[in-house]
Every structure is written in structure tokens, then in C-alpha cells.
GROMACS .gro file of C-alpha atoms in nm:
model
  447
    1UNK     CA    1  -1.481  -0.804  -3.275
    2UNK     CA    2  -1.459  -0.557  -3.569
    3UNK     CA    3  -1.111  -0.458  -3.745
    4UNK     CA    4  -1.062  -0.141  -3.545
    5UNK     CA    5  -1.133  -0.297  -3.209
    6UNK     CA    6  -0.872  -0.580  -3.307
    7UNK     CA    7  -0.622  -0.319  -3.385
    8UNK     CA    8  -0.680  -0.134  -3.041
    9UNK     CA    9  -0.668  -0.454  -2.860
   10UNK     CA   10  -0.339  -0.550  -3.027
   11UNK     CA   11  -0.201  -0.198  -2.957
   12UNK     CA   12  -0.290  -0.204  -2.594
   13UNK     CA   13  -0.097  -0.532  -2.580
   14UNK     CA   14   0.210  -0.377  -2.752
   15UNK     CA   15   0.190  -0.058  -2.530
   16UNK     CA   16   0.243  -0.317  -2.238
   17UNK     CA   17   0.525  -0.489  -2.444
   18UNK     CA   18   0.683  -0.154  -2.495
   19UNK     CA   19   0.703  -0.057  -2.128
   20UNK     CA   20   0.808  -0.424  -2.042
   21UNK     CA   21   1.089  -0.435  -2.302
   22UNK     CA   22   1.187  -0.074  -2.230
   23UNK     CA   23   1.218  -0.142  -1.861
   24UNK     CA   24   1.415  -0.458  -1.905
   25UNK     CA   25   1.636  -0.294  -2.151
   26UNK     CA   26   1.710  -0.005  -1.909
   27UNK     CA   27   1.794  -0.224  -1.625
   28UNK     CA   28   2.033  -0.443  -1.813
   29UNK     CA   29   2.194  -0.144  -1.965
   30UNK     CA   30   2.244   0.044  -1.645
   31UNK     CA   31   2.361  -0.258  -1.437
   32UNK     CA   32   2.593  -0.385  -1.714
   33UNK     CA   33   2.730  -0.067  -1.834
   34UNK     CA   34   2.809   0.021  -2.194
   35UNK     CA   35   3.097  -0.248  -2.219
   36UNK     CA   36   2.908  -0.530  -2.098
   37UNK     CA   37   2.598  -0.413  -2.270
   38UNK     CA   38   2.799  -0.454  -2.585
   39UNK     CA   39   2.880  -0.801  -2.499
   40UNK     CA   40   2.519  -0.902  -2.428
   41UNK     CA   41   2.441  -0.731  -2.774
   42UNK     CA   42   2.708  -0.936  -2.937
   43UNK     CA   43   2.556  -1.273  -2.769
   44UNK     CA   44   2.221  -1.194  -2.885
   45UNK     CA   45   2.346  -1.221  -3.246
   46UNK     CA   46   2.387  -1.584  -3.194
   47UNK     CA   47   2.018  -1.688  -3.135
   48UNK     CA   48   1.932  -1.401  -3.366
   49UNK     CA   49   2.118  -1.535  -3.665
   50UNK     CA   50   2.029  -1.886  -3.560
   51UNK     CA   51   1.672  -1.790  -3.609
   52UNK     CA   52   1.705  -1.609  -3.923
   53UNK     CA   53   1.878  -1.921  -4.105
   54UNK     CA   54   1.679  -2.190  -3.886
   55UNK     CA   55   1.319  -2.055  -3.881
   56UNK     CA   56   1.207  -2.219  -4.208
   57UNK     CA   57   0.891  -2.007  -4.223
   58UNK     CA   58   0.643  -2.299  -4.206
   59UNK     CA   59   0.454  -2.091  -3.956
   60UNK     CA   60   0.384  -1.838  -4.215
   61UNK     CA   61   0.254  -2.137  -4.436
   62UNK     CA   62   0.035  -2.255  -4.145
   63UNK     CA   63  -0.155  -1.900  -4.134
   64UNK     CA   64  -0.201  -1.914  -4.528
   65UNK     CA   65  -0.318  -2.277  -4.561
   66UNK     CA   66  -0.533  -2.253  -4.256
   67UNK     CA   67  -0.684  -1.924  -4.378
   68UNK     CA   68  -0.751  -2.096  -4.716
   69UNK     CA   69  -0.900  -2.407  -4.539
   70UNK     CA   70  -0.647  -2.633  -4.689
   71UNK     CA   71  -0.542  -2.799  -4.387
   72UNK     CA   72  -0.655  -2.825  -4.003
   73UNK     CA   73  -0.481  -2.718  -3.705
   74UNK     CA   74  -0.407  -3.050  -3.552
   75UNK     CA   75  -0.217  -3.185  -3.839
   76UNK     CA   76  -0.027  -2.853  -3.918
   77UNK     CA   77   0.092  -2.827  -3.556
   78UNK     CA   78   0.240  -3.172  -3.583
   79UNK     CA   79   0.420  -3.080  -3.900
   80UNK     CA   80   0.542  -2.754  -3.756
   81UNK     CA   81   0.700  -2.927  -3.457
   82UNK     CA   82   0.868  -3.184  -3.692
   83UNK     CA   83   1.016  -2.898  -3.890
   84UNK     CA   84   1.141  -2.724  -3.568
   85UNK     CA   85   1.308  -3.038  -3.460
   86UNK     CA   86   1.489  -3.071  -3.788
   87UNK     CA   87   1.590  -2.723  -3.808
   88UNK     CA   88   1.721  -2.717  -3.437
   89UNK     CA   89   1.937  -3.032  -3.519
   90UNK     CA   90   2.094  -2.871  -3.822
   91UNK     CA   91   2.163  -2.529  -3.675
   92UNK     CA   92   2.305  -2.682  -3.345
   93UNK     CA   93   2.533  -2.912  -3.513
   94UNK     CA   94   2.685  -2.634  -3.757
   95UNK     CA   95   2.728  -2.402  -3.452
   96UNK     CA   96   2.916  -2.667  -3.256
   97UNK     CA   97   3.143  -2.777  -3.542
   98UNK     CA   98   3.227  -2.435  -3.628
   99UNK     CA   99   3.218  -2.296  -3.273
  100UNK     CA  100   3.581  -2.161  -3.269
  101UNK     CA  101   3.538  -1.983  -3.609
  102UNK     CA  102   3.203  -1.814  -3.498
  103UNK     CA  103   3.348  -1.715  -3.164
  104UNK     CA  104   3.661  -1.573  -3.301
  105UNK     CA  105   3.479  -1.360  -3.552
  106UNK     CA  106   3.220  -1.227  -3.302
  107UNK     CA  107   3.432  -1.180  -2.990
  108UNK     CA  108   3.753  -1.053  -3.139
  109UNK     CA  109   3.716  -0.718  -2.985
  110UNK     CA  110   3.603  -0.855  -2.632
  111UNK     CA  111   3.846  -0.920  -2.357
  112UNK     CA  112   3.585  -1.124  -2.143
  113UNK     CA  113   3.595  -1.507  -2.205
  114UNK     CA  114   3.226  -1.543  -2.312
  115UNK     CA  115   3.241  -1.894  -2.430
  116UNK     CA  116   3.010  -2.041  -2.168
  117UNK     CA  117   2.750  -1.768  -2.242
  118UNK     CA  118   2.792  -1.825  -2.618
  119UNK     CA  119   2.699  -2.192  -2.577
  120UNK     CA  120   2.415  -2.115  -2.334
  121UNK     CA  121   2.244  -1.847  -2.544
  122UNK     CA  122   2.190  -2.079  -2.822
  123UNK     CA  123   1.911  -2.252  -2.611
  124UNK     CA  124   1.691  -1.959  -2.686
  125UNK     CA  125   1.677  -2.069  -3.057
  126UNK     CA  126   1.467  -2.402  -3.035
  127UNK     CA  127   1.245  -2.224  -2.765
  128UNK     CA  128   1.181  -1.941  -2.996
  129UNK     CA  129   1.074  -2.176  -3.281
  130UNK     CA  130   0.818  -2.358  -3.069
  131UNK     CA  131   0.694  -2.014  -2.948
  132UNK     CA  132   0.658  -1.891  -3.287
  133UNK     CA  133   0.475  -2.174  -3.407
  134UNK     CA  134   0.209  -2.158  -3.140
  135UNK     CA  135   0.178  -1.776  -3.186
  136UNK     CA  136   0.113  -1.808  -3.563
  137UNK     CA  137  -0.144  -2.091  -3.501
  138UNK     CA  138  -0.343  -1.855  -3.285
  139UNK     CA  139  -0.304  -1.572  -3.547
  140UNK     CA  140  -0.432  -1.815  -3.809
  141UNK     CA  141  -0.751  -1.839  -3.606
  142UNK     CA  142  -0.742  -1.458  -3.550
  143UNK     CA  143  -0.778  -1.547  -3.191
  144UNK     CA  144  -0.649  -1.203  -3.089
  145UNK     CA  145  -0.725  -1.226  -2.713
  146UNK     CA  146  -0.530  -1.569  -2.685
  147UNK     CA  147  -0.236  -1.437  -2.889
  148UNK     CA  148  -0.213  -1.113  -2.676
  149UNK     CA  149  -0.229  -1.325  -2.368
  150UNK     CA  150   0.070  -1.546  -2.498
  151UNK     CA  151   0.280  -1.230  -2.605
  152UNK     CA  152   0.224  -1.036  -2.289
  153UNK     CA  153   0.286  -1.338  -2.073
  154UNK     CA  154   0.617  -1.404  -2.257
  155UNK     CA  155   0.736  -1.033  -2.218
  156UNK     CA  156   0.613  -0.998  -1.862
  157UNK     CA  157   0.786  -1.313  -1.737
  158UNK     CA  158   1.113  -1.224  -1.908
  159UNK     CA  159   1.111  -0.891  -1.777
  160UNK     CA  160   1.039  -0.966  -1.425
  161UNK     CA  161   1.296  -1.269  -1.419
  162UNK     CA  162   1.559  -1.081  -1.583
  163UNK     CA  163   1.519  -0.793  -1.365
  164UNK     CA  164   1.497  -0.991  -1.055
  165UNK     CA  165   1.800  -1.197  -1.122
  166UNK     CA  166   2.000  -0.896  -1.229
  167UNK     CA  167   1.920  -0.666  -0.937
  168UNK     CA  168   1.850  -0.905  -0.651
  169UNK     CA  169   2.088  -1.182  -0.726
  170UNK     CA  170   2.344  -0.979  -0.916
  171UNK     CA  171   2.378  -1.251  -1.184
  172UNK     CA  172   2.455  -1.015  -1.469
  173UNK     CA  173   2.459  -1.161  -1.819
  174UNK     CA  174   2.338  -1.511  -1.676
  175UNK     CA  175   2.057  -1.347  -1.519
  176UNK     CA  176   1.947  -1.174  -1.841
  177UNK     CA  177   1.962  -1.495  -2.018
  178UNK     CA  178   1.788  -1.713  -1.766
  179UNK     CA  179   1.502  -1.450  -1.758
  180UNK     CA  180   1.463  -1.489  -2.134
  181UNK     CA  181   1.451  -1.867  -2.120
  182UNK     CA  182   1.179  -1.865  -1.849
  183UNK     CA  183   0.969  -1.622  -2.028
  184UNK     CA  184   0.976  -1.844  -2.340
  185UNK     CA  185   0.901  -2.183  -2.150
  186UNK     CA  186   0.610  -2.049  -1.957
  187UNK     CA  187   0.448  -1.864  -2.253
  188UNK     CA  188   0.491  -2.202  -2.471
  189UNK     CA  189   0.304  -2.406  -2.204
  190UNK     CA  190   0.022  -2.141  -2.207
  191UNK     CA  191   0.009  -2.113  -2.591
  192UNK     CA  192   0.018  -2.498  -2.640
  193UNK     CA  193  -0.273  -2.535  -2.398
  194UNK     CA  194  -0.469  -2.264  -2.599
  195UNK     CA  195  -0.400  -2.434  -2.927
  196UNK     CA  196  -0.502  -2.783  -2.792
  197UNK     CA  197  -0.826  -2.642  -2.695
  198UNK     CA  198  -0.894  -2.560  -3.049
  199UNK     CA  199  -0.787  -2.896  -3.189
  200UNK     CA  200  -0.594  -3.167  -3.060
  201UNK     CA  201  -0.254  -3.254  -3.211
  202UNK     CA  202  -0.266  -3.502  -3.512
  203UNK     CA  203   0.052  -3.696  -3.548
  204UNK     CA  204   0.021  -3.746  -3.929
  205UNK     CA  205   0.333  -3.712  -4.142
  206UNK     CA  206   0.160  -3.582  -4.442
  207UNK     CA  207   0.418  -3.553  -4.707
  208UNK     CA  208   0.196  -3.376  -4.962
  209UNK     CA  209   0.082  -3.118  -4.706
  210UNK     CA  210   0.461  -3.066  -4.601
  211UNK     CA  211   0.560  -3.039  -4.962
  212UNK     CA  212   0.299  -2.767  -5.038
  213UNK     CA  213   0.385  -2.573  -4.731
  214UNK     CA  214   0.748  -2.582  -4.819
  215UNK     CA  215   0.675  -2.433  -5.160
  216UNK     CA  216   0.496  -2.158  -4.989
  217UNK     CA  217   0.742  -2.128  -4.715
  218UNK     CA  218   1.039  -2.102  -4.930
  219UNK     CA  219   0.961  -1.755  -5.052
  220UNK     CA  220   0.899  -1.637  -4.690
  221UNK     CA  221   1.232  -1.783  -4.579
  222UNK     CA  222   1.441  -1.605  -4.846
  223UNK     CA  223   1.258  -1.283  -4.787
  224UNK     CA  224   1.275  -1.332  -4.404
  225UNK     CA  225   1.645  -1.411  -4.430
  226UNK     CA  226   1.714  -1.107  -4.639
  227UNK     CA  227   1.500  -0.897  -4.417
  228UNK     CA  228   1.687  -1.001  -4.107
  229UNK     CA  229   2.022  -0.910  -4.280
  230UNK     CA  230   1.874  -0.594  -4.381
  231UNK     CA  231   1.798  -0.508  -4.006
  232UNK     CA  232   2.092  -0.658  -3.850
  233UNK     CA  233   2.390  -0.698  -4.085
  234UNK     CA  234   2.535  -0.359  -3.977
  235UNK     CA  235   2.563  -0.477  -3.628
  236UNK     CA  236   2.735  -0.779  -3.738
  237UNK     CA  237   2.991  -0.569  -3.933
  238UNK     CA  238   3.028  -0.332  -3.660
  239UNK     CA  239   3.114  -0.612  -3.418
  240UNK     CA  240   3.422  -0.686  -3.637
  241UNK     CA  241   3.557  -0.338  -3.639
  242UNK     CA  242   3.449  -0.131  -3.318
  243UNK     CA  243   3.473  -0.180  -2.934
  244UNK     CA  244   3.177  -0.346  -2.757
  245UNK     CA  245   3.082  -0.017  -2.595
  246UNK     CA  246   3.042   0.144  -2.941
  247UNK     CA  247   2.839  -0.164  -3.061
  248UNK     CA  248   2.612  -0.117  -2.748
  249UNK     CA  249   2.542   0.246  -2.837
  250UNK     CA  250   2.442   0.140  -3.195
  251UNK     CA  251   2.225  -0.135  -3.075
  252UNK     CA  252   2.058   0.058  -2.789
  253UNK     CA  253   1.984   0.358  -3.020
  254UNK     CA  254   1.842   0.138  -3.276
  255UNK     CA  255   1.639  -0.045  -3.023
  256UNK     CA  256   1.478   0.293  -2.909
  257UNK     CA  257   1.383   0.345  -3.271
  258UNK     CA  258   1.232   0.014  -3.316
  259UNK     CA  259   1.061  -0.030  -2.978
  260UNK     CA  260   0.905   0.324  -3.013
  261UNK     CA  261   0.771   0.268  -3.378
  262UNK     CA  262   0.670  -0.100  -3.380
  263UNK     CA  263   0.358  -0.096  -3.181
  264UNK     CA  264   0.119   0.028  -3.446
  265UNK     CA  265   0.250  -0.172  -3.742
  266UNK     CA  266   0.274  -0.491  -3.527
  267UNK     CA  267  -0.086  -0.450  -3.430
  268UNK     CA  268  -0.194  -0.389  -3.778
  269UNK     CA  269   0.006  -0.667  -3.945
  270UNK     CA  270  -0.112  -0.922  -3.695
  271UNK     CA  271  -0.457  -0.883  -3.804
  272UNK     CA  272  -0.393  -0.780  -4.175
  273UNK     CA  273  -0.224  -1.091  -4.296
  274UNK     CA  274  -0.495  -1.342  -4.220
  275UNK     CA  275  -0.754  -1.089  -4.318
  276UNK     CA  276  -0.586  -1.043  -4.669
  277UNK     CA  277  -0.551  -1.422  -4.693
  278UNK     CA  278  -0.932  -1.474  -4.657
  279UNK     CA  279  -1.029  -1.190  -4.879
  280UNK     CA  280  -1.133  -1.279  -5.235
  281UNK     CA  281  -1.160  -0.917  -5.359
  282UNK     CA  282  -0.817  -0.808  -5.465
  283UNK     CA  283  -0.914  -0.446  -5.498
  284UNK     CA  284  -1.082  -0.435  -5.160
  285UNK     CA  285  -0.774  -0.585  -4.976
  286UNK     CA  286  -0.539  -0.332  -5.184
  287UNK     CA  287  -0.740  -0.035  -5.076
  288UNK     CA  288  -0.748  -0.162  -4.723
  289UNK     CA  289  -0.369  -0.186  -4.732
  290UNK     CA  290  -0.316   0.142  -4.875
  291UNK     CA  291  -0.516   0.305  -4.603
  292UNK     CA  292  -0.363   0.134  -4.326
  293UNK     CA  293  -0.022   0.221  -4.460
  294UNK     CA  294  -0.115   0.598  -4.472
  295UNK     CA  295  -0.246   0.591  -4.112
  296UNK     CA  296   0.042   0.390  -3.989
  297UNK     CA  297   0.300   0.628  -4.153
  298UNK     CA  298   0.117   0.927  -4.026
  299UNK     CA  299   0.110   0.803  -3.656
  300UNK     CA  300   0.485   0.701  -3.675
  301UNK     CA  301   0.587   1.030  -3.824
  302UNK     CA  302   0.428   1.234  -3.548
  303UNK     CA  303   0.536   1.003  -3.266
  304UNK     CA  304   0.905   0.987  -3.393
  305UNK     CA  305   0.928   1.370  -3.428
  306UNK     CA  306   0.825   1.405  -3.059
  307UNK     CA  307   1.069   1.146  -2.952
  308UNK     CA  308   1.353   1.303  -3.164
  309UNK     CA  309   1.300   1.639  -2.970
  310UNK     CA  310   1.305   1.482  -2.643
  311UNK     CA  311   1.575   1.225  -2.701
  312UNK     CA  312   1.850   1.377  -2.487
  313UNK     CA  313   1.643   1.405  -2.158
  314UNK     CA  314   1.498   1.057  -2.236
  315UNK     CA  315   1.846   0.897  -2.266
  316UNK     CA  316   1.971   1.067  -1.940
  317UNK     CA  317   1.652   0.960  -1.743
  318UNK     CA  318   1.638   0.619  -1.872
  319UNK     CA  319   2.015   0.514  -1.926
  320UNK     CA  320   2.214   0.787  -1.777
  321UNK     CA  321   2.466   1.026  -1.918
  322UNK     CA  322   2.718   0.728  -2.006
  323UNK     CA  323   2.477   0.658  -2.294
  324UNK     CA  324   2.476   0.997  -2.449
  325UNK     CA  325   2.688   0.883  -2.753
  326UNK     CA  326   2.389   0.686  -2.873
  327UNK     CA  327   2.200   1.015  -2.946
  328UNK     CA  328   2.350   1.073  -3.280
  329UNK     CA  329   2.314   0.741  -3.422
  330UNK     CA  330   1.959   0.742  -3.302
  331UNK     CA  331   1.873   1.064  -3.494
  332UNK     CA  332   2.043   0.916  -3.800
  333UNK     CA  333   1.834   0.592  -3.797
  334UNK     CA  334   1.509   0.721  -3.683
  335UNK     CA  335   1.386   0.817  -4.020
  336UNK     CA  336   1.486   0.487  -4.179
  337UNK     CA  337   1.306   0.288  -3.903
  338UNK     CA  338   0.991   0.486  -3.950
  339UNK     CA  339   0.970   0.418  -4.315
  340UNK     CA  340   1.055   0.048  -4.292
  341UNK     CA  341   0.808  -0.012  -4.010
  342UNK     CA  342   0.523   0.159  -4.195
  343UNK     CA  343   0.615  -0.043  -4.507
  344UNK     CA  344   0.559  -0.373  -4.336
  345UNK     CA  345   0.191  -0.357  -4.423
  346UNK     CA  346   0.305  -0.444  -4.771
  347UNK     CA  347   0.474  -0.759  -4.665
  348UNK     CA  348   0.164  -0.869  -4.508
  349UNK     CA  349  -0.019  -0.777  -4.829
  350UNK     CA  350   0.212  -0.987  -5.052
  351UNK     CA  351   0.216  -1.281  -4.820
  352UNK     CA  352  -0.185  -1.271  -4.803
  353UNK     CA  353  -0.200  -1.256  -5.169
  354UNK     CA  354   0.025  -1.558  -5.205
  355UNK     CA  355   0.329  -1.371  -5.333
  356UNK     CA  356   0.583  -1.367  -5.078
  357UNK     CA  357   0.853  -1.407  -5.336
  358UNK     CA  358   0.817  -1.035  -5.410
  359UNK     CA  359   0.961  -0.953  -5.065
  360UNK     CA  360   1.290  -1.110  -5.135
  361UNK     CA  361   1.327  -0.975  -5.489
  362UNK     CA  362   1.293  -0.624  -5.372
  363UNK     CA  363   1.513  -0.643  -5.068
  364UNK     CA  364   1.833  -0.779  -5.244
  365UNK     CA  365   1.957  -0.456  -5.373
  366UNK     CA  366   1.906  -0.237  -5.062
  367UNK     CA  367   2.080  -0.522  -4.857
  368UNK     CA  368   2.388  -0.530  -5.094
  369UNK     CA  369   2.414  -0.151  -5.066
  370UNK     CA  370   2.390  -0.158  -4.697
  371UNK     CA  371   2.663  -0.422  -4.665
  372UNK     CA  372   2.887  -0.227  -4.925
  373UNK     CA  373   2.835   0.103  -4.723
  374UNK     CA  374   2.896  -0.057  -4.381
  375UNK     CA  375   3.218  -0.205  -4.483
  376UNK     CA  376   3.350   0.118  -4.590
  377UNK     CA  377   3.180   0.359  -4.328
  378UNK     CA  378   3.205   0.162  -3.992
  379UNK     CA  379   3.589   0.139  -3.989
  380UNK     CA  380   3.616   0.525  -4.065
  381UNK     CA  381   3.320   0.662  -3.880
  382UNK     CA  382   3.249   0.400  -3.622
  383UNK     CA  383   2.884   0.391  -3.474
  384UNK     CA  384   2.769   0.683  -3.689
  385UNK     CA  385   2.887   0.522  -3.996
  386UNK     CA  386   2.700   0.220  -3.892
  387UNK     CA  387   2.379   0.426  -3.846
  388UNK     CA  388   2.433   0.595  -4.188
  389UNK     CA  389   2.464   0.279  -4.373
  390UNK     CA  390   2.142   0.149  -4.222
  391UNK     CA  391   1.929   0.452  -4.285
  392UNK     CA  392   2.040   0.483  -4.663
  393UNK     CA  393   1.946   0.135  -4.713
  394UNK     CA  394   1.619   0.146  -4.547
  395UNK     CA  395   1.507   0.440  -4.742
  396UNK     CA  396   1.600   0.268  -5.058
  397UNK     CA  397   1.399  -0.035  -4.933
  398UNK     CA  398   1.120   0.180  -4.853
  399UNK     CA  399   1.082   0.316  -5.198
  400UNK     CA  400   1.133  -0.024  -5.362
  401UNK     CA  401   0.838  -0.171  -5.152
  402UNK     CA  402   0.604   0.128  -5.257
  403UNK     CA  403   0.696   0.075  -5.621
  404UNK     CA  404   0.635  -0.304  -5.601
  405UNK     CA  405   0.293  -0.253  -5.424
  406UNK     CA  406   0.162   0.005  -5.658
  407UNK     CA  407   0.238  -0.239  -5.964
  408UNK     CA  408   0.119  -0.539  -5.811
  409UNK     CA  409  -0.211  -0.376  -5.680
  410UNK     CA  410  -0.284  -0.158  -5.979
  411UNK     CA  411  -0.326   0.153  -5.727
  412UNK     CA  412  -0.194   0.495  -5.803
  413UNK     CA  413   0.043   0.714  -5.594
  414UNK     CA  414  -0.234   0.920  -5.456
  415UNK     CA  415  -0.366   0.622  -5.304
  416UNK     CA  416  -0.077   0.603  -5.060
  417UNK     CA  417  -0.010   0.968  -4.996
  418UNK     CA  418  -0.147   1.084  -4.645
  419UNK     CA  419  -0.486   1.247  -4.682
  420UNK     CA  420  -0.691   1.480  -4.467
  421UNK     CA  421  -0.936   1.212  -4.385
  422UNK     CA  422  -0.666   1.011  -4.243
  423UNK     CA  423  -0.577   1.279  -4.001
  424UNK     CA  424  -0.937   1.304  -3.898
  425UNK     CA  425  -0.945   0.914  -3.862
  426UNK     CA  426  -0.651   0.892  -3.638
  427UNK     CA  427  -0.770   1.202  -3.417
  428UNK     CA  428  -1.135   1.057  -3.393
  429UNK     CA  429  -1.004   0.708  -3.301
  430UNK     CA  430  -0.759   0.825  -3.039
  431UNK     CA  431  -1.025   1.065  -2.898
  432UNK     CA  432  -1.271   0.785  -2.897
  433UNK     CA  433  -1.052   0.527  -2.712
  434UNK     CA  434  -0.926   0.800  -2.465
  435UNK     CA  435  -1.275   0.881  -2.368
  436UNK     CA  436  -1.333   0.507  -2.297
  437UNK     CA  437  -1.030   0.477  -2.093
  438UNK     CA  438  -1.102   0.788  -1.887
  439UNK     CA  439  -1.456   0.655  -1.839
  440UNK     CA  440  -1.328   0.320  -1.704
  441UNK     CA  441  -1.070   0.496  -1.469
  442UNK     CA  442  -1.335   0.739  -1.331
  443UNK     CA  443  -1.586   0.448  -1.263
  444UNK     CA  444  -1.320   0.246  -1.094
  445UNK     CA  445  -1.238   0.563  -0.882
  446UNK     CA  446  -1.603   0.608  -0.774
  447UNK     CA  447  -1.610   0.244  -0.667
   0.00000   0.00000   0.00000
């Protein structure tokens, strides 16, 4: 399977994920209403921040070490599980010891007693660690088909189970939580079986390998933590100042931006990271990344413009008029999400070249500016202030990533500016795949 076919295969997967995620979000938002949707958004901060602090990024190390043929799958699988157990024990202990403080900060504006939900939703954290471990082991082997199957299975099971429990059994928040748990457990079982077919688990506590993986992972950990805060710290600050319904408008608006723009960069990055890790010619990998950045940015600019024009009828059809207040923050944030998503190819490039530390260094200033802006803008302007603080920080991060990529790669600005050949490439690729899809549909119809 060549590179473009892998991209398209992953894009097909992400298209399915888009509709599954969108449908699940619509059902949850409509059934819960803005107020309870805000509570659900706050609850999701718990496993989200647990993963940000507790995912030690050894999964990223696994891709790099397997790609460089420095370790085998069986041994690394065992080490990944050991790290996951240790991380889970630490995070759960901290959460239980400081529960009252955490709960008081997150739910100060919530009338509902959500303590039971807060405890229960932390169960997503260890499941996510195991799921991510197996996913990255498949990525390391560039087994796109198996990886796609795992991701699609998780999304579909989560979607079907969540929607069923909410609509049929009227379980509300607990239904959404149980659907997420079921999706993770079933996909983990499937992924574990796929990895075991590649190589059996080797229980070998290799301290030297663990240390080498840790040295590589620490840079990913810092940059991942900063990246998570970059994407989510405004939500956390908003929880402390505005009502749950306003939090929901911000979260749903941002979610629409991200769901609509992440398909292409997600497909590109899944293949790009191991490809850059394996490529010995630095100039070739730099040129590949520059071209993929231009194409990704072009596609996202076109699709986001269409979505921005149609956002009001889209919100009405999908969520109902109760969610109209999310339109303004969406329009503020969409530009920031587009540039941040398109620049994720640079993250794959730095990681594949063994310099994940650069990601953290260039993200610190934009993050600090976002926190500063959010603290002042959210109390004064509410959800729109949250959106503004995010987009300004995102644009600053985008330019910082471009500057760092150009300096590190030795390329010039003209190499990352969209060119006419990029337009023809996108058009030809889309036309070619559309022709194939129409041909398949027509042949099925004749049968």
C-alpha cells in the first residue's frame, strides 16, 4: 500500500469516526440539554487531565524504538503495560486523596451532586492508557488496516452503546459513561489479539530499554502536557467562572471545530510519524512534511470556510435552537483550530527526527498567554472571552511551529506556502477517489 492509499484508508476511517462522534455528541447534547451537557463536559475534564498527566508517552517511544529496530514488539508491549499500571496507581491515589478539593474547584457552579459520576468517570483513564498502547504498537508496524479496525470499533461501540442507553434506557450521564467504557474494553480486546499475532508478550523487565525509552518519552510527555493545556486550559478556567450551560456552548462549539478539521491531519500524522522515523535522508523527509502541510492547510481552509457559512442551519438541524449561543464562539475559534490542526504535521516531523523536545519549547509562551488572556477575558466576556483567548494563543503557536520547522529543516518560507500544484494534487486525488467510489456503488447497484 503506497503512501497516498494509506492516507485515503485512514481518511475513510476518520470519516466514519466523524459521523459516529458527531451522532453521539448530538444525541447527548439534545437529550441532556445545555445545562446537563455542561455537567458532562466538566466530568470529562477528569479523565482528560488524568490522561494528560498520567500518560507518560512511552507509547510514542515504542514507535520510535521499533522503527529504529532497537527493540521488539513483545518486550516493549510488556514494558508499556508496566508503565500503565504504575501511572494508574499514582493518578488514582492523588485523585482520591485530593477528591474534595478537585470536586470543589470543578463543580463550584453546579447544583447537581455529581460526586458518584466524578468517581466513576475516572475508570476511563486506565482503559485509555491500554487502548493507546496497543494502538501505537500497530502504528509502529504501519499496520494501517488493523489500526483502522481498532479505532473504528472503539468509536462505533461507544456510539451505539451510549445512544442506546440514553435513548432506550433513559440513563442520561451514566449511559454516556457506560457506552464509553464498553467501547474501550471491546476495542482493547480486539487490539490485544492483533498485537499478539505479530509477536507474543515477553515479560522481561529490561531496565536499560526502559531507561532509554524514558529519555525519549520525557520530551513527548512535557510537550504533550503543554499541548493538552494549550487545547483545554481555557475550558478549565471557564468552569470556574461561568455556568455549566455556557461551558457547554464553548465545548460543543470547539468540538465542532475539531471534529470537522481533524480527519485529514489525523490520517496524515498516523502514517507520517513512523515514515519520518524510518527515513534516513533528512532533506527528503523535510520536503515531504512541507508538502503535506501545504495540502493539509489547503483542505482545512476550504472545508472550514464552507462550514462557517453553513453553521447556523447546521446547529439548528443537529442540536436545535437552544444551542445557537455556540455559533459566535465557533466562528471565533475556527481559524485557530484550522491552523493548529494543520501544523500537527510538524509535531510528527520533530518526533520522527528524534527532537520531541522542540515541541515543548515552542509551546510554553503561547500557553502562558492563553492562561493570562482567559483569566481576564472569561469573567468579563464569558464564553466569547474563552474563545478569543484560545484563538489568539493558537495563532501564536502556529507561527512559532512554522519558525521552528524552517530553522530545523533548513527549508525556506516558499516551501510551506500553498502552491498551484497543491491545488491540482488535491483536485486530482479527490476526483480519482470519487470515481472509484462511484464505480463501486454502480457495480453494487447492478448486482
